[in-house]
PDB file of C-alpha atoms in Angstrom:
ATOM      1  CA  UNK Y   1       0.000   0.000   0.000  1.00 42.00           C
ATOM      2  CA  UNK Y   2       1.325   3.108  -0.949  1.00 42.00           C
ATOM      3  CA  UNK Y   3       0.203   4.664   2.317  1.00 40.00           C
ATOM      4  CA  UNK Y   4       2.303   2.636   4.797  1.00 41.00           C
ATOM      5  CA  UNK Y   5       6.327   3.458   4.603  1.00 41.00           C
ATOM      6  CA  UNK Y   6       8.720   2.034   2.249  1.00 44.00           C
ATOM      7  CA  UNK Y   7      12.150   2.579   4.094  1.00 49.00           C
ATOM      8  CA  UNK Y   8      14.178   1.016   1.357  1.00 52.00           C
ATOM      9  CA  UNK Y   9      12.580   2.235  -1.659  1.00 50.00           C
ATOM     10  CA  UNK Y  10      11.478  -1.659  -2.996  1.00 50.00           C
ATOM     11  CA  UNK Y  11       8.003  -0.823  -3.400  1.00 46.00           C
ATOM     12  CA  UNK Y  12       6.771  -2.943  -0.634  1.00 48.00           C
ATOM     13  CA  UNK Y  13       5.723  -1.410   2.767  1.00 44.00           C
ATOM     14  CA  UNK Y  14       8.117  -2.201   5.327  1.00 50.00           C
ATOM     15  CA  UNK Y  15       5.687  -4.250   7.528  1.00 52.00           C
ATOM     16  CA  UNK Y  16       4.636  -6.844   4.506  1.00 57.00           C
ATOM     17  CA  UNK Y  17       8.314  -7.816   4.523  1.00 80.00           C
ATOM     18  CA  UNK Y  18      10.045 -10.051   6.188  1.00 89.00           C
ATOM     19  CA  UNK Y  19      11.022  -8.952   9.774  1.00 90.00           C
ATOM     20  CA  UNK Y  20      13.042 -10.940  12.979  1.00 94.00           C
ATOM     21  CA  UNK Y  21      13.896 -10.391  16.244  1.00 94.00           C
ATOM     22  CA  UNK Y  22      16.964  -8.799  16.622  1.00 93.00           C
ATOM     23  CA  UNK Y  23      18.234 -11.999  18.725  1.00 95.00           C
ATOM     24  CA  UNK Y  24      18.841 -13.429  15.128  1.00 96.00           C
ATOM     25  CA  UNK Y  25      22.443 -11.543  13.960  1.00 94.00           C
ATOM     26  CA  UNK Y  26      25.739 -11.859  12.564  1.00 95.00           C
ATOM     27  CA  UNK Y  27      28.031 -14.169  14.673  1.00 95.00           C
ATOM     28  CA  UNK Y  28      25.165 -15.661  16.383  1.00 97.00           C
ATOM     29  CA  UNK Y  29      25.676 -19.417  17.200  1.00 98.00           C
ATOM     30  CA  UNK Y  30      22.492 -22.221  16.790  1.00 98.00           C
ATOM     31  CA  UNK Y  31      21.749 -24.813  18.650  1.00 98.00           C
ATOM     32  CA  UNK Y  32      23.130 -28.488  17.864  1.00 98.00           C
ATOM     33  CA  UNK Y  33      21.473 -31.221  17.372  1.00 98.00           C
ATOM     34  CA  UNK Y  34      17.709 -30.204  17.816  1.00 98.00           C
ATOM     35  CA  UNK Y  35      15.199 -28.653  15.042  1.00 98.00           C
ATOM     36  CA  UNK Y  36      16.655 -24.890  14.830  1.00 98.00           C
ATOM     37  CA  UNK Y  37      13.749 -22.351  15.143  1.00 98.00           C
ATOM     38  CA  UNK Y  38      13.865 -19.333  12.795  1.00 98.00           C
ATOM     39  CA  UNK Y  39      10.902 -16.894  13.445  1.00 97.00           C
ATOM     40  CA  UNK Y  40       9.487 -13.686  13.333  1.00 94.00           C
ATOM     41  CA  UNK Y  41       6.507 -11.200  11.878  1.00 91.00           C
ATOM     42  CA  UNK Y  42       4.977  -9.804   8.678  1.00 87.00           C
ATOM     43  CA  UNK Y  43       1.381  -8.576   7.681  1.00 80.00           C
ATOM     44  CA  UNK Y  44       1.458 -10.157   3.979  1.00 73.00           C
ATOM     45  CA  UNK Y  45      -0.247 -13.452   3.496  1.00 72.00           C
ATOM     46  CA  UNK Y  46       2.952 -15.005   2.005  1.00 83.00           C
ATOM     47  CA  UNK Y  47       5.359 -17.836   2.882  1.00 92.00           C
ATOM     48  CA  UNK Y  48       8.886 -17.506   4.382  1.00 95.00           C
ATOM     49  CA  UNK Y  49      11.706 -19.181   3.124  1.00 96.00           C
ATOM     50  CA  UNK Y  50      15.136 -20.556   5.292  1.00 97.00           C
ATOM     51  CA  UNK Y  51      18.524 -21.545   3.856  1.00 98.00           C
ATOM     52  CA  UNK Y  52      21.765 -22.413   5.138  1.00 98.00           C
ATOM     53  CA  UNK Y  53      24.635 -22.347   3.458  1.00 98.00           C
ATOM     54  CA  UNK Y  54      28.088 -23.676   4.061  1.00 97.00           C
ATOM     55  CA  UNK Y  55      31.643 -22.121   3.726  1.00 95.00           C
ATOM     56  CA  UNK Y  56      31.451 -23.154  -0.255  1.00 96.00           C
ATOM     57  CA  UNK Y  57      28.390 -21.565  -0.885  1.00 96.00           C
ATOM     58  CA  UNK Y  58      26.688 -24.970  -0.824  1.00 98.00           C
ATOM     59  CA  UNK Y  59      23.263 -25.170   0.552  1.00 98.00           C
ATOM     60  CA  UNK Y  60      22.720 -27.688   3.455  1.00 97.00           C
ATOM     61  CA  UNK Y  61      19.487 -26.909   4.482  1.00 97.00           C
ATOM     62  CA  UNK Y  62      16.112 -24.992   3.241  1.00 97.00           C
ATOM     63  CA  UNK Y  63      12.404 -25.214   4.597  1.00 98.00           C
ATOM     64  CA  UNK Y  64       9.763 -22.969   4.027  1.00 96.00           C
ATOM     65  CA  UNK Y  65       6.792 -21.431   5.827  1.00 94.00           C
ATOM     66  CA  UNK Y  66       3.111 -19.262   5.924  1.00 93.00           C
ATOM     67  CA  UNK Y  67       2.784 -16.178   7.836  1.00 92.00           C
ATOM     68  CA  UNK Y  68      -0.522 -16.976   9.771  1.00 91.00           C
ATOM     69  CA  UNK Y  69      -1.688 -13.888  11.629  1.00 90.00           C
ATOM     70  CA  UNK Y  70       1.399 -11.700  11.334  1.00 90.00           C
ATOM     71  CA  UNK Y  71       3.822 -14.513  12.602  1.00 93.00           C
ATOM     72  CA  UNK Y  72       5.606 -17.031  11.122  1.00 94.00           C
ATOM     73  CA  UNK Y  73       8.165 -19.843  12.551  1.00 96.00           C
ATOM     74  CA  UNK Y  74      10.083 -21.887  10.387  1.00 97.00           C
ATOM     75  CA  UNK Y  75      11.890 -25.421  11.532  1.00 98.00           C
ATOM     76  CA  UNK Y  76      15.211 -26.058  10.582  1.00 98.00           C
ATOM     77  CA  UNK Y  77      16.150 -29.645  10.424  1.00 98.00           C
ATOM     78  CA  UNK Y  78      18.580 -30.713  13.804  1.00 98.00           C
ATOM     79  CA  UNK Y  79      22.053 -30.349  12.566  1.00 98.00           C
ATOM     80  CA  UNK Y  80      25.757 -31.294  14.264  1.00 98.00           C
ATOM     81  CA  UNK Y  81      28.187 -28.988  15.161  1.00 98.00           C
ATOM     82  CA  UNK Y  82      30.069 -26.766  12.890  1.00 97.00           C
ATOM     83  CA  UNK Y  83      30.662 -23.613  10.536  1.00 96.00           C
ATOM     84  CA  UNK Y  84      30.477 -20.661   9.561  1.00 97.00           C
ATOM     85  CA  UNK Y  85      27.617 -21.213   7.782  1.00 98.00           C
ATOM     86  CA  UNK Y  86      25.581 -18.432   5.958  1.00 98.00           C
ATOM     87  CA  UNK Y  87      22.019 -18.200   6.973  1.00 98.00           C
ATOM     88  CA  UNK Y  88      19.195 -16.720   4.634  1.00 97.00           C
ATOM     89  CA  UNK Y  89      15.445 -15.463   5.510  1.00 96.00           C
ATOM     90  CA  UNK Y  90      13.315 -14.340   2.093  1.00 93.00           C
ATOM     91  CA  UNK Y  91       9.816 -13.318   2.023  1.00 89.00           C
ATOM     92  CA  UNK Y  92       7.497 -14.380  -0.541  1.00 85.00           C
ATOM     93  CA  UNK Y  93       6.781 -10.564  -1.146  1.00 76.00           C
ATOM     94  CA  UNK Y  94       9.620  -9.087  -0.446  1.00 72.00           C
ATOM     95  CA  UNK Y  95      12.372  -8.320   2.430  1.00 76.00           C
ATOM     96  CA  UNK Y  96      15.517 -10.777   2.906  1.00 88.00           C
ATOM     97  CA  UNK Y  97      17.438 -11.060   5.684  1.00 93.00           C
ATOM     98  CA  UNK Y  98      21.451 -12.613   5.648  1.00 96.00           C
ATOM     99  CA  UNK Y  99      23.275 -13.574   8.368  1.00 96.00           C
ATOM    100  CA  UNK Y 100      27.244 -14.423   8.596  1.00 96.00           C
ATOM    101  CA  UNK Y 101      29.597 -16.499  10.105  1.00 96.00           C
ATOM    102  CA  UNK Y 102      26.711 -18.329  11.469  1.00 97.00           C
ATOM    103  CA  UNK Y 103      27.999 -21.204  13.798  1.00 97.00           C
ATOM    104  CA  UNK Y 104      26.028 -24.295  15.347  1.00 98.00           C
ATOM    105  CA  UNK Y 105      26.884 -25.431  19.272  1.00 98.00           C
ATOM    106  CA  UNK Y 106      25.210 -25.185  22.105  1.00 98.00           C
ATOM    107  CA  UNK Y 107      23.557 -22.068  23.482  1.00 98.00           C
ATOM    108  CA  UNK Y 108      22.482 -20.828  26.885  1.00 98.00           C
ATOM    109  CA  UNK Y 109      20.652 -17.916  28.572  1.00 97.00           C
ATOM    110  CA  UNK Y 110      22.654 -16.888  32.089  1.00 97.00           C
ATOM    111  CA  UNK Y 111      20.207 -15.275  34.259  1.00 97.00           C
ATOM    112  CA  UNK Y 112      19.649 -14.109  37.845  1.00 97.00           C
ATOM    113  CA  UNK Y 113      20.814 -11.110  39.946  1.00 96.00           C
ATOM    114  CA  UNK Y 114      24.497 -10.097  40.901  1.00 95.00           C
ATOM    115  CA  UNK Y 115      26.464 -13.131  41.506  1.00 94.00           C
ATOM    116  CA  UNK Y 116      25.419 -14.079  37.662  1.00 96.00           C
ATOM    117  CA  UNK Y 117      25.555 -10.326  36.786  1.00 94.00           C
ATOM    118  CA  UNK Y 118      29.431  -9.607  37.631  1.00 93.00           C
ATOM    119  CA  UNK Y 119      31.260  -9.333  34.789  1.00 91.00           C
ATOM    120  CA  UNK Y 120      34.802 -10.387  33.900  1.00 88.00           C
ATOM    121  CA  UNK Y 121      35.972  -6.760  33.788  1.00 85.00           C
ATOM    122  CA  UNK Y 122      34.873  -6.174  37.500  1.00 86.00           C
ATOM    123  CA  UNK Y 123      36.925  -8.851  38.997  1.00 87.00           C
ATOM    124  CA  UNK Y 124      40.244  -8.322  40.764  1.00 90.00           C
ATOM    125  CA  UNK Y 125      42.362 -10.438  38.697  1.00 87.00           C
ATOM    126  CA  UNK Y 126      41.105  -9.521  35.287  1.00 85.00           C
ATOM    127  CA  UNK Y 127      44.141  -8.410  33.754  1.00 89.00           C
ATOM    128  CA  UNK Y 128      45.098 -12.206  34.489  1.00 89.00           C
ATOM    129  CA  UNK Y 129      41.913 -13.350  32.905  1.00 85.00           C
ATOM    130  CA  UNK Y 130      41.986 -10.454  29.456  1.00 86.00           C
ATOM    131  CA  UNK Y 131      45.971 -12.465  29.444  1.00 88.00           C
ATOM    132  CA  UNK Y 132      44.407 -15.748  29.271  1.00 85.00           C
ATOM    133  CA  UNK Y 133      41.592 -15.087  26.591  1.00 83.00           C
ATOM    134  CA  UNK Y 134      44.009 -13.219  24.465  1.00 81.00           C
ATOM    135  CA  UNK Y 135      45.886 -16.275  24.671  1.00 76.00           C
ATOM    136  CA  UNK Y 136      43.311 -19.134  23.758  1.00 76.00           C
ATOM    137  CA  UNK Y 137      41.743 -20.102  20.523  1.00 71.00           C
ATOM    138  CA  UNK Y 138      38.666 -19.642  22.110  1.00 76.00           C
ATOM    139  CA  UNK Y 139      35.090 -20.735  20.821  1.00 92.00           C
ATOM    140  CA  UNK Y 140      32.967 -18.525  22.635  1.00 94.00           C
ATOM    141  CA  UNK Y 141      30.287 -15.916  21.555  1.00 95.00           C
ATOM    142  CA  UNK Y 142      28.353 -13.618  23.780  1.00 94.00           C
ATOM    143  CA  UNK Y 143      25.236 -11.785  23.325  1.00 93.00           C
ATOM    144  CA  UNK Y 144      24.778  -8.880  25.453  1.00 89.00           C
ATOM    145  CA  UNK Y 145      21.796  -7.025  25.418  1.00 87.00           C
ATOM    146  CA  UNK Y 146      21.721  -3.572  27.466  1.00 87.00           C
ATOM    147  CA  UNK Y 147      20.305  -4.013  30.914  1.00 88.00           C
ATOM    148  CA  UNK Y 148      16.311  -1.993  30.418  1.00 89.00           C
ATOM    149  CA  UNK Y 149      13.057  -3.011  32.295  1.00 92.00           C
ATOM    150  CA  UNK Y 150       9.981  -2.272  30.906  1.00 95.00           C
ATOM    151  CA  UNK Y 151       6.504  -2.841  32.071  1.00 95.00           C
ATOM    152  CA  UNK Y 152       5.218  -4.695  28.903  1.00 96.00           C
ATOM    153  CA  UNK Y 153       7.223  -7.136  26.919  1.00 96.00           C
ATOM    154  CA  UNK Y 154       9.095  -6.310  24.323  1.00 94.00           C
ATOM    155  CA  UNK Y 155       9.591  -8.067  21.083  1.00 93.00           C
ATOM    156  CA  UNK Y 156      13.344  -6.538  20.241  1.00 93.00           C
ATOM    157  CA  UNK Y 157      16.498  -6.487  22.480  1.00 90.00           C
ATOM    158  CA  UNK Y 158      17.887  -2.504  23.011  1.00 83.00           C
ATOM    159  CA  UNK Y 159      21.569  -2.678  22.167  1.00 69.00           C
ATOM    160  CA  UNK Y 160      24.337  -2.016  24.758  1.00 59.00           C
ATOM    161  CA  UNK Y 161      24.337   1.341  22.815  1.00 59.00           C
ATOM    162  CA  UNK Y 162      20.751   2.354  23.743  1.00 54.00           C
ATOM    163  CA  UNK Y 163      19.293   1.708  20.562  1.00 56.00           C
ATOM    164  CA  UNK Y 164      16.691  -0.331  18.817  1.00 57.00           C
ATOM    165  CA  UNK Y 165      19.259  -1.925  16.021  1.00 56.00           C
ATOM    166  CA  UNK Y 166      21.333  -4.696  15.194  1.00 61.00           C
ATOM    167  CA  UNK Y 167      22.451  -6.814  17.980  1.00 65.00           C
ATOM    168  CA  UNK Y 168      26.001  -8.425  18.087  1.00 84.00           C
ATOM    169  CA  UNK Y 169      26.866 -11.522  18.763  1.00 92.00           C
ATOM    170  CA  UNK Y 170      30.714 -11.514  19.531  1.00 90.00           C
ATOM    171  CA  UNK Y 171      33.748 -13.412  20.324  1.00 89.00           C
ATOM    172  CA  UNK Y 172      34.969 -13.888  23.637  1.00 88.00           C
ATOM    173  CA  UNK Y 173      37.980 -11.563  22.705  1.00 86.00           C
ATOM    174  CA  UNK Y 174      36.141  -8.479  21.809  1.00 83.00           C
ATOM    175  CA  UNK Y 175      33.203  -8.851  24.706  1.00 80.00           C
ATOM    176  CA  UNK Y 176      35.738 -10.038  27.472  1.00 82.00           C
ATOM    177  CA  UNK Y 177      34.825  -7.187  29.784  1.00 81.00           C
ATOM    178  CA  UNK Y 178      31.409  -7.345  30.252  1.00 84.00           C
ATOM    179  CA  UNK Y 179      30.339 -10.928  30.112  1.00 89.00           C
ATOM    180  CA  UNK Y 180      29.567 -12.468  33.105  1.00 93.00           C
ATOM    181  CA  UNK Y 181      32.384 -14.084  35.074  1.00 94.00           C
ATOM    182  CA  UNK Y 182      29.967 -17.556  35.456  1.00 96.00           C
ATOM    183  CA  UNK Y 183      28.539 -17.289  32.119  1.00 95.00           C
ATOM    184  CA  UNK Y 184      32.011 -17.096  30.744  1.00 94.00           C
ATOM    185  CA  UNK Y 185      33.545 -20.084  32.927  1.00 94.00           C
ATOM    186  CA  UNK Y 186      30.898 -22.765  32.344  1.00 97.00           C
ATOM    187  CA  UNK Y 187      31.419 -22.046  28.607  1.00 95.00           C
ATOM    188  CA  UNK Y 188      34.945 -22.207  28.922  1.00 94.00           C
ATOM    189  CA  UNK Y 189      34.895 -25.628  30.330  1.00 94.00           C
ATOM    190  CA  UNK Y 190      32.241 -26.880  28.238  1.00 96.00           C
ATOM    191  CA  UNK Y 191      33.892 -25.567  24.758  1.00 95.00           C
ATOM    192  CA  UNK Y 192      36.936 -27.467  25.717  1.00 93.00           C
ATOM    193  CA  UNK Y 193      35.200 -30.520  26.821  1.00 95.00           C
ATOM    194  CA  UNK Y 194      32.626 -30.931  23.829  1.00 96.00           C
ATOM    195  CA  UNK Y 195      35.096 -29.093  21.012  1.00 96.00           C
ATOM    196  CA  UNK Y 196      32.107 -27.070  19.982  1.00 97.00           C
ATOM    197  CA  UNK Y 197      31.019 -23.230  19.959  1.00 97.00           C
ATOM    198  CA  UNK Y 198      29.077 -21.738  23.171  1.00 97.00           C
ATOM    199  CA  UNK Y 199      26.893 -19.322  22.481  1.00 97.00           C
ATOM    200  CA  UNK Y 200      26.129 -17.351  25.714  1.00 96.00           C
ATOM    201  CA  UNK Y 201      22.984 -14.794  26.060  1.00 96.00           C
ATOM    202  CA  UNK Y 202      24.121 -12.696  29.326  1.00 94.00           C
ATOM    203  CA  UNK Y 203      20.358 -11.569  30.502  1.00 95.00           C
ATOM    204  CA  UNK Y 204      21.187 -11.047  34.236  1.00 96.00           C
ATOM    205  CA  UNK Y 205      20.934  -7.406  36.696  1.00 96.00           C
ATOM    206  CA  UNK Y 206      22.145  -7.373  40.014  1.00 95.00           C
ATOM    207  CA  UNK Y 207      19.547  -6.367  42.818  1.00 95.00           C
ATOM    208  CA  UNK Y 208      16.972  -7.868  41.398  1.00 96.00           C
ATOM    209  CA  UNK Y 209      13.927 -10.920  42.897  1.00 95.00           C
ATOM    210  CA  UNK Y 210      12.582 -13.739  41.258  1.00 95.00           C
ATOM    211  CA  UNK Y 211       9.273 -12.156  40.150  1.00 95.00           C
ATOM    212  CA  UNK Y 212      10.848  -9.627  38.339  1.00 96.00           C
ATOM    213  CA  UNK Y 213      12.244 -12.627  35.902  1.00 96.00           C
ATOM    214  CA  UNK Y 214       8.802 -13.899  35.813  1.00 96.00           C
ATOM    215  CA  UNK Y 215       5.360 -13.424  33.036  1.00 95.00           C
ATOM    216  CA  UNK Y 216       2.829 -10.896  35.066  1.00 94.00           C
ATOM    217  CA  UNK Y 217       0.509 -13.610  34.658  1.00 93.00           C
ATOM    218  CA  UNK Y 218       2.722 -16.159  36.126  1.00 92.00           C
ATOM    219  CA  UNK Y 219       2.845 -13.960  39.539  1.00 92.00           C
ATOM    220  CA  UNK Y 220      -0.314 -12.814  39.456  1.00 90.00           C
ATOM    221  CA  UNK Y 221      -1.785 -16.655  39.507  1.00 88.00           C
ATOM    222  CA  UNK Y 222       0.038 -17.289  42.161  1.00 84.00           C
ATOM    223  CA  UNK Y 223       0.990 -16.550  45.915  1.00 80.00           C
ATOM    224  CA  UNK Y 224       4.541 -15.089  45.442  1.00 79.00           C
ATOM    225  CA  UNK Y 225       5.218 -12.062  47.588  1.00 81.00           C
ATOM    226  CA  UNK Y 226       6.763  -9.556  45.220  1.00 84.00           C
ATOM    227  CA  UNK Y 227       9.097  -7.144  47.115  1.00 84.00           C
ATOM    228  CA  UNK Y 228       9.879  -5.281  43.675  1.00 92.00           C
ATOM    229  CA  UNK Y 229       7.608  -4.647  40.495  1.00 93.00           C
ATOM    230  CA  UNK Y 230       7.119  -8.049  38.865  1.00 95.00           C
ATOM    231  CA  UNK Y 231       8.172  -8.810  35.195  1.00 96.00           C
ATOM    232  CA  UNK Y 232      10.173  -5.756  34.269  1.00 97.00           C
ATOM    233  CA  UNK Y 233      13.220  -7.759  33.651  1.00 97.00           C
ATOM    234  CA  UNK Y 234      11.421 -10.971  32.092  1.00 97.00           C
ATOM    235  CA  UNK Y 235       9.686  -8.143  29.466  1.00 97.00           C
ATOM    236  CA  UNK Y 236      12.814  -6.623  28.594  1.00 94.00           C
ATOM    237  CA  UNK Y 237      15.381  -9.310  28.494  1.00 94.00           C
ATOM    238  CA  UNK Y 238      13.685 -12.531  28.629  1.00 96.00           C
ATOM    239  CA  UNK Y 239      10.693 -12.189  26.079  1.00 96.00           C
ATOM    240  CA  UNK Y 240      13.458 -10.805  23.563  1.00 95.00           C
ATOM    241  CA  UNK Y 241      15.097 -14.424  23.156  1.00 96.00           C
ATOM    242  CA  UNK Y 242      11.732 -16.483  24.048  1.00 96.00           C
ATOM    243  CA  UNK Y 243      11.579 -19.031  20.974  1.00 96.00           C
ATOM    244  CA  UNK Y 244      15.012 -18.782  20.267  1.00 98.00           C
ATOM    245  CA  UNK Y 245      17.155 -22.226  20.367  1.00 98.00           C
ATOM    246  CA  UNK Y 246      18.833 -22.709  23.308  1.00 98.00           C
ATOM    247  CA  UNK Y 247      20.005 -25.925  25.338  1.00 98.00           C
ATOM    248  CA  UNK Y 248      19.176 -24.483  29.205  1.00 97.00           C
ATOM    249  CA  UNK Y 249      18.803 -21.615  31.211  1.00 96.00           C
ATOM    250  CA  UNK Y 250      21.717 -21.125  33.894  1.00 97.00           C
ATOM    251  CA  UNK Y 251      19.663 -19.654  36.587  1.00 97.00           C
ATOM    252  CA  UNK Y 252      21.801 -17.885  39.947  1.00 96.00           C
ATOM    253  CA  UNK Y 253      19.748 -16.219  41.655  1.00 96.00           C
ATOM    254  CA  UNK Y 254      17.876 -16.101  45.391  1.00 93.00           C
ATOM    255  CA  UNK Y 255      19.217 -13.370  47.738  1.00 94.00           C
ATOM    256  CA  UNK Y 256      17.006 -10.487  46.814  1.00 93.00           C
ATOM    257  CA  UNK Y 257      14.091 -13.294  47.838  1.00 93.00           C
ATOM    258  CA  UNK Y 258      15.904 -14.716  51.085  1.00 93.00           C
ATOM    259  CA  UNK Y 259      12.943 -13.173  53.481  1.00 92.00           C
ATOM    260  CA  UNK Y 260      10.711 -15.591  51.177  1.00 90.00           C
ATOM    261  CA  UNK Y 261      12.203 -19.224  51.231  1.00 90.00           C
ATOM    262  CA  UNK Y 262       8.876 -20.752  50.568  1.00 89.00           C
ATOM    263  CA  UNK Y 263       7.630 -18.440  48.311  1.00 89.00           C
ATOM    264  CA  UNK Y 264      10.770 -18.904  46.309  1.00 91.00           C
ATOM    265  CA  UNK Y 265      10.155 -22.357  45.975  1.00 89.00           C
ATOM    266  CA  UNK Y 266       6.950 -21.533  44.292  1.00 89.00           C
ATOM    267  CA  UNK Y 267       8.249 -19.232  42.325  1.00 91.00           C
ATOM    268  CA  UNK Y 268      11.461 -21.205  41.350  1.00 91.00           C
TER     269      UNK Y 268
END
């Protein structure tokens, strides 16, 4: 429609294309060996194609979908370890998205409050650790949203800028200081164990209690006394990355709640 904007001149209004979550970038890292879910909105009627492609330009995988009420999801078959690959999103009508260096491991969301919050650059010997990292052939990436509540969940991560844009998904190397110290150890270990990429998405904020991490109508159903505003940090980096492939949830988190035992084991 001629009436609704056309940011890149194609002739087809920006909401008929093919949109996704910003959680989907460059660098990002899939998970192994489980259907790979690629997702996200448009108002045309249309289907969706996937591809990956390989470091020859082969493709190794395609599948296709329907938008069906201004979402679509498309299932990528389960795939081993390994990369970069290139990934590729077309519309039907219009709007394709390409991602690079695209790698497949196993992926994990580190949440909670400080002790999962404290990042590499805060601790005393970090010089020691910066030494170390600069020193390994590490296969770590880190996604790092910027730490923003909100009171209604939000579809799009803000970047550590400020700004609705691009994420980045980066290497251990250039994100060392602010990933956090736990997040960054368990991945460590378990690159060097299982000789695959860990993808890390750091979605953690000191000071903050268990309903906060939670969907309002999770706490309101239930019998969890909420010292703080519930949900702010679930809406603004949690609901961001719901959908999104992952292998677990690292959860530290309890202190801010330690007046509650019982009603933390509800809410737990």
């Amino acid at each position: 429609s001629p009436l609704l904007p056309d940011t890149d001149g194609d002739g087809i209004s920006d909401e008929d294309e093919v949109h996704l979550p910003n959680v989907f970038a460059n660098d990002m890292v899939l998970q192994r060996r489980a259907p790979i879910p690629i997702f996200g909105r448009s108002l045309s009627d249309s289907s969706v194609s996937v591809s990956i492609y390989d470091a020859a330009d082969a493709m190794v995988a395609t599948e296709s979908g329907t938008v069906s009420n201004g979402q679509w999801k498309v299932w990528l078959p389960a795939m081993e370890a390994g990369g970069p690959y290139r990934l590729v999103v077309a519309g039907e009508v219009g709007g394709t998205n390409e991602f690079s260096n695209v790698m497949i491991g196993e992926v994990f969301i580190v949440s909670g409050q400080s002790n999962m919050a404290m990042i590499l650059g805060h601790m005393d010997n970090s010089s020691e650790i910066f030494a170390e990292i600069g020193h390994s052939n590490s296969t770590i990436r880190i996604l790092t949203p910027r730490q923003v509540s909100y009171d209604r969940p939000q579809e799009n991560y803000l970047t550590t800028e400020g700004e609705l844009g691009e994420m980045m998904w980066k290497d251990i190397a250039s994100s060392k200081w602010g990933c956090s110290t736990v997040g960054y150890y368990f991945a460590k270990n378990l690159a060097a164990e299982l000789g695959v990429t860990v993808g890390i998405i750091h979605a953690a904020r000191s000071g903050t209690s268990i309903n906060q991490w939670l969907p309002e109508e999770v706490v309101d159903s239930s019998s969890v006394i909420t010292p703080k505003p519930s949900s702010v940090w679930y809406n603004g980096m949690v609901v961001p990355a719901i959908g999104y492939g992952v292998r677990a949830i690292l959860w530290y988190q309890g202190e801010d709640n330690a007046s509650y035992p019982e009603d933390y084991k509800i809410a737990l």
